[in-house]
PDB file of C-alpha atoms in Angstrom:
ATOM      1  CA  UNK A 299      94.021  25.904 119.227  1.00 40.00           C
ATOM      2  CA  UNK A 300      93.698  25.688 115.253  1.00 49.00           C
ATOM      3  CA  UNK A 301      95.877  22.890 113.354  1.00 59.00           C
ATOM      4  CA  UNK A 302      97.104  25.704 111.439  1.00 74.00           C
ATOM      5  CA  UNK A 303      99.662  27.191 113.220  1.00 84.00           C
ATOM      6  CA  UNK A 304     100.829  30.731 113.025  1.00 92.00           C
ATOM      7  CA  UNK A 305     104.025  32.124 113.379  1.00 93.00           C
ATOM      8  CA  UNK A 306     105.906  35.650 113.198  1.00 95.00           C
ATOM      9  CA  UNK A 307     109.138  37.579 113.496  1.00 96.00           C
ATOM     10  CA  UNK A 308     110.077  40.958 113.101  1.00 97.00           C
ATOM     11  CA  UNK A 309     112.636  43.439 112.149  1.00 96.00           C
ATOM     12  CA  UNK A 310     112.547  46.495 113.503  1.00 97.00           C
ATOM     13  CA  UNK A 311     114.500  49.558 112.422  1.00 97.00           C
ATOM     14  CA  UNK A 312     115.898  48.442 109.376  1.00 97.00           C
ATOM     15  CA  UNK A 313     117.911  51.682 107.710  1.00 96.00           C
ATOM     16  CA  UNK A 314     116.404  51.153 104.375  1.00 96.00           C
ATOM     17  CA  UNK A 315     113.228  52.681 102.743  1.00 96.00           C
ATOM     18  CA  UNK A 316     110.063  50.342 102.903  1.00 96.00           C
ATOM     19  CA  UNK A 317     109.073  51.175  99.633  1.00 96.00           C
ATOM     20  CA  UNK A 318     112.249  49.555  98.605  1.00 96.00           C
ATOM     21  CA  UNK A 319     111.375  46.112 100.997  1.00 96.00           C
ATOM     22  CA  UNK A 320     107.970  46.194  99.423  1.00 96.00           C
ATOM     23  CA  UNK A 321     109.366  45.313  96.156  1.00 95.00           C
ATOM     24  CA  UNK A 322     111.062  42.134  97.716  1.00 95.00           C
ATOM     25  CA  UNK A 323     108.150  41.395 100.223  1.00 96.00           C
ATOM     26  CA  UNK A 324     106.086  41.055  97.076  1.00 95.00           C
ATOM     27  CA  UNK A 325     108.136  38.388  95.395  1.00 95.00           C
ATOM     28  CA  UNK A 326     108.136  36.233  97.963  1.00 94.00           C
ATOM     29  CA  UNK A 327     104.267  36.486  99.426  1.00 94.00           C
ATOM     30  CA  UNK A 328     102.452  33.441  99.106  1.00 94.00           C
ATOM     31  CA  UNK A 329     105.764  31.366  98.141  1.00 94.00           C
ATOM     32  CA  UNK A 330     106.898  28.365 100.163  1.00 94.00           C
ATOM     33  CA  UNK A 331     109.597  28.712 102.317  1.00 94.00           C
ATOM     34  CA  UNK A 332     112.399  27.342 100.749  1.00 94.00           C
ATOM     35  CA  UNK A 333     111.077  28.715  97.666  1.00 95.00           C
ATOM     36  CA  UNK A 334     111.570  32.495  99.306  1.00 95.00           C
ATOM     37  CA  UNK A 335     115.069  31.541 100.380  1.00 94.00           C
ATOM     38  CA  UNK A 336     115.857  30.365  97.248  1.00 95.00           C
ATOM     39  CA  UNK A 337     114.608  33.606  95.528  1.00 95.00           C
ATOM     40  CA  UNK A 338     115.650  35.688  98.061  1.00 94.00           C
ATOM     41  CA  UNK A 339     119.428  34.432  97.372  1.00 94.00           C
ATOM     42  CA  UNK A 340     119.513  35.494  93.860  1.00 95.00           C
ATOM     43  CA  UNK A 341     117.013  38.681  93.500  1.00 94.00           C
ATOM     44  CA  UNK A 342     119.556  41.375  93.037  1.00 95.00           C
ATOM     45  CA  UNK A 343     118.102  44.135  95.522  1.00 95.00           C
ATOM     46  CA  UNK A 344     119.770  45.208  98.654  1.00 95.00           C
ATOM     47  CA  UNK A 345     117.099  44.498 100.848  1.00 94.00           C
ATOM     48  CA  UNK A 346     116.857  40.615  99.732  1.00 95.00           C
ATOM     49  CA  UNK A 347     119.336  39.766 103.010  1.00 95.00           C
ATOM     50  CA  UNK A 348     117.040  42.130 105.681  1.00 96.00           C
ATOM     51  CA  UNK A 349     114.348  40.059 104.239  1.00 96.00           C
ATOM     52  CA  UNK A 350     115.840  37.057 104.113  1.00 96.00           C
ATOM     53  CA  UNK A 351     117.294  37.270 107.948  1.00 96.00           C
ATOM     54  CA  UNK A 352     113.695  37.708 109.657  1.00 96.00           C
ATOM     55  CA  UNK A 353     112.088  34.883 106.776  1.00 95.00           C
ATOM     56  CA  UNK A 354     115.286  32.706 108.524  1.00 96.00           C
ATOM     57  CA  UNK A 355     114.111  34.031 112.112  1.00 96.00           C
ATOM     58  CA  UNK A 356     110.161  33.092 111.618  1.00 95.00           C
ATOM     59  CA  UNK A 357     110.961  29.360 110.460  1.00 95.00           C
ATOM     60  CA  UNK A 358     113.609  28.939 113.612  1.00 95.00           C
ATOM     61  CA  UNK A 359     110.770  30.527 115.670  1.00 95.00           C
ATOM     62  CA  UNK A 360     108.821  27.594 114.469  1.00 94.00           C
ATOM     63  CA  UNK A 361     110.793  25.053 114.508  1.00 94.00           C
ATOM     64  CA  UNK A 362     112.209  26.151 118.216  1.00 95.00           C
ATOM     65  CA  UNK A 363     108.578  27.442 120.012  1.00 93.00           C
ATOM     66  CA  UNK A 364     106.575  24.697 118.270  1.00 92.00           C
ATOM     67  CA  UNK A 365     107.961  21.990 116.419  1.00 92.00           C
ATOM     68  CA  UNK A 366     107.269  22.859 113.021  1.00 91.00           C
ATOM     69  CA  UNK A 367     108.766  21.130 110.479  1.00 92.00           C
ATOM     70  CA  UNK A 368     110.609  23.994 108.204  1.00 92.00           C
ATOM     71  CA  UNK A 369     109.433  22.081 104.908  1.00 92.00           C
ATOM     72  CA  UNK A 370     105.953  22.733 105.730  1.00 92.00           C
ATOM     73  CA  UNK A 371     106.269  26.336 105.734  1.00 94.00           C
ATOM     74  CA  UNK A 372     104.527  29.232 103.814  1.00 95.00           C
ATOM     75  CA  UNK A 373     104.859  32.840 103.457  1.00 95.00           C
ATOM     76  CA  UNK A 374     101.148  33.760 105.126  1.00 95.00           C
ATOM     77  CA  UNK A 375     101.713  37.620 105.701  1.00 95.00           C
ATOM     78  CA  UNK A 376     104.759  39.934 105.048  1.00 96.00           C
ATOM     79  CA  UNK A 377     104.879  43.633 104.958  1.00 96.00           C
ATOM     80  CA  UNK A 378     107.418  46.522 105.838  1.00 96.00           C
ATOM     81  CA  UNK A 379     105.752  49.688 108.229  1.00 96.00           C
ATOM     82  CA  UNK A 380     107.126  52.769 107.970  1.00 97.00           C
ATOM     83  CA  UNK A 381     110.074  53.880 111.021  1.00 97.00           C
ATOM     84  CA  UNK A 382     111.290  56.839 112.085  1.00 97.00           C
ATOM     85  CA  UNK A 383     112.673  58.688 110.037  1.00 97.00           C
ATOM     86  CA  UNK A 384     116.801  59.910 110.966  1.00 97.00           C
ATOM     87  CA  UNK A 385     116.857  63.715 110.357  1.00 97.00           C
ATOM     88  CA  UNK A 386     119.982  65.110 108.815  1.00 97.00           C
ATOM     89  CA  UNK A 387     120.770  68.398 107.747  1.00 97.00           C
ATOM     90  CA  UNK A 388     122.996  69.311 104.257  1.00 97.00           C
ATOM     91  CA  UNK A 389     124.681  72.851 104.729  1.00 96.00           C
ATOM     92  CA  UNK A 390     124.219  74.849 101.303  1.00 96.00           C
ATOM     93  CA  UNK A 391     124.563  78.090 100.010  1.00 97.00           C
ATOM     94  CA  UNK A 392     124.433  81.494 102.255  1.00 96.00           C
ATOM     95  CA  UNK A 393     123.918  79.556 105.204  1.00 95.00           C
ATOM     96  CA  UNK A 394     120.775  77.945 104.488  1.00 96.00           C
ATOM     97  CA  UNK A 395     120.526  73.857 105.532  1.00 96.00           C
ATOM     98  CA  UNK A 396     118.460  70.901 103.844  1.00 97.00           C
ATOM     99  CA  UNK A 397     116.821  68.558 105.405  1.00 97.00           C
ATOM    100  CA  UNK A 398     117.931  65.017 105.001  1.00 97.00           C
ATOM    101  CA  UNK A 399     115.575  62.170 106.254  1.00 97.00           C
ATOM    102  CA  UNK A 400     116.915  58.858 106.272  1.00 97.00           C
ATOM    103  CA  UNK A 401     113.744  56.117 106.593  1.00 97.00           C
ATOM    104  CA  UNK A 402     114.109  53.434 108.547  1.00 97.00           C
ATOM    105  CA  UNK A 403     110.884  50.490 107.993  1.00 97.00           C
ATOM    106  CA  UNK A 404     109.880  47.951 110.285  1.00 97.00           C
ATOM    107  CA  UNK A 405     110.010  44.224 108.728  1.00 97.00           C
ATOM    108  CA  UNK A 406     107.512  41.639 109.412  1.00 97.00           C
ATOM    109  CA  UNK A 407     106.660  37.848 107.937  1.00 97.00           C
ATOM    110  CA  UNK A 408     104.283  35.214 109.270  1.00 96.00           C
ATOM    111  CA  UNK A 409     104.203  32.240 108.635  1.00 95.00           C
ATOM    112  CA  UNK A 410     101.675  29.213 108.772  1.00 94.00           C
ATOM    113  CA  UNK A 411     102.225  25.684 108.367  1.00 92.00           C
ATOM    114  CA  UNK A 412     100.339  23.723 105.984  1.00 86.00           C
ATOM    115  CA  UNK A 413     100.747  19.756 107.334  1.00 72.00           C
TER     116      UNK A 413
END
C-alpha cells in the first residue's frame, strides 16, 4: 500500500444535466478541500450543493474507512457521467407528441491525501 491514499464517493442519478456539473466540477479540481467547500458555498449554480454533498461524503469516507485527517485533503479526480435519460412526452398540435428527455449524470470525486 502507497502513502498516498486514495479515496472516492459517488452520486448516482442526480436529476440535473452533467454538462451543467461540469462547470462546477471544474472550479473545484485540483483545489484543497476546504478550499472546494468554501467555493462550493458561494458559486451561484444549482448544482454547487449535489457537488458539494458527495465532496462532504469522500472526506467522511476518509476520515471514517481510514483515518485521514480532513485538512490534508485534495480534490485528485472529479467528473459527472452521463445517466439515463427520463423520457417525457409534450402533447402538441393535431395530436402529435414531443419528446422530453430529462438527463440525469452520475457524480464522482476522489480524493488523495497529501501528509
Amino acid at each position: 500500500m502507497s502513502d498516498i491514499q486514495s479515496v472516492k464517493a459517488v452520486a448516482k442519478y442526480v436529476r440535473m444535466s452533467p454538462q451543467k456539473v461540469r462547470r462546477v466540477l471544474n472550479q473545484i479540481r485540483g483545489k484543497s478541500y476546504q478550499d472546494a467547500l468554501m467555493m462550493l458555498e458561494f458559486l451561484p449554480y444549482k448544482a454547487s450543493g449535489p457537488v458539494w454533498q458527495v465532496l462532504h461524503s469522500a472526506a467522511s469516507n476518509a476520515k471514517n474507512n481510514f483515518d485521514i485527517d480532513k485538512k490534508t485533503l485534495i480534490i485528485e479526480t472529479a467528473f459527472a457521467d452521463e445517466g439515463p435519460k427520463l423520457k417525457r412526452i409534450r402533447p402538441r398540435a393535431q395530436g402529435r407528441a414531443y419528446k422530453i428527455l430529462k438527463p440525469t449524470c452520475h457524480i464522482t470525486i476522489i480524493v488523495k491525501s497529501i501528509a
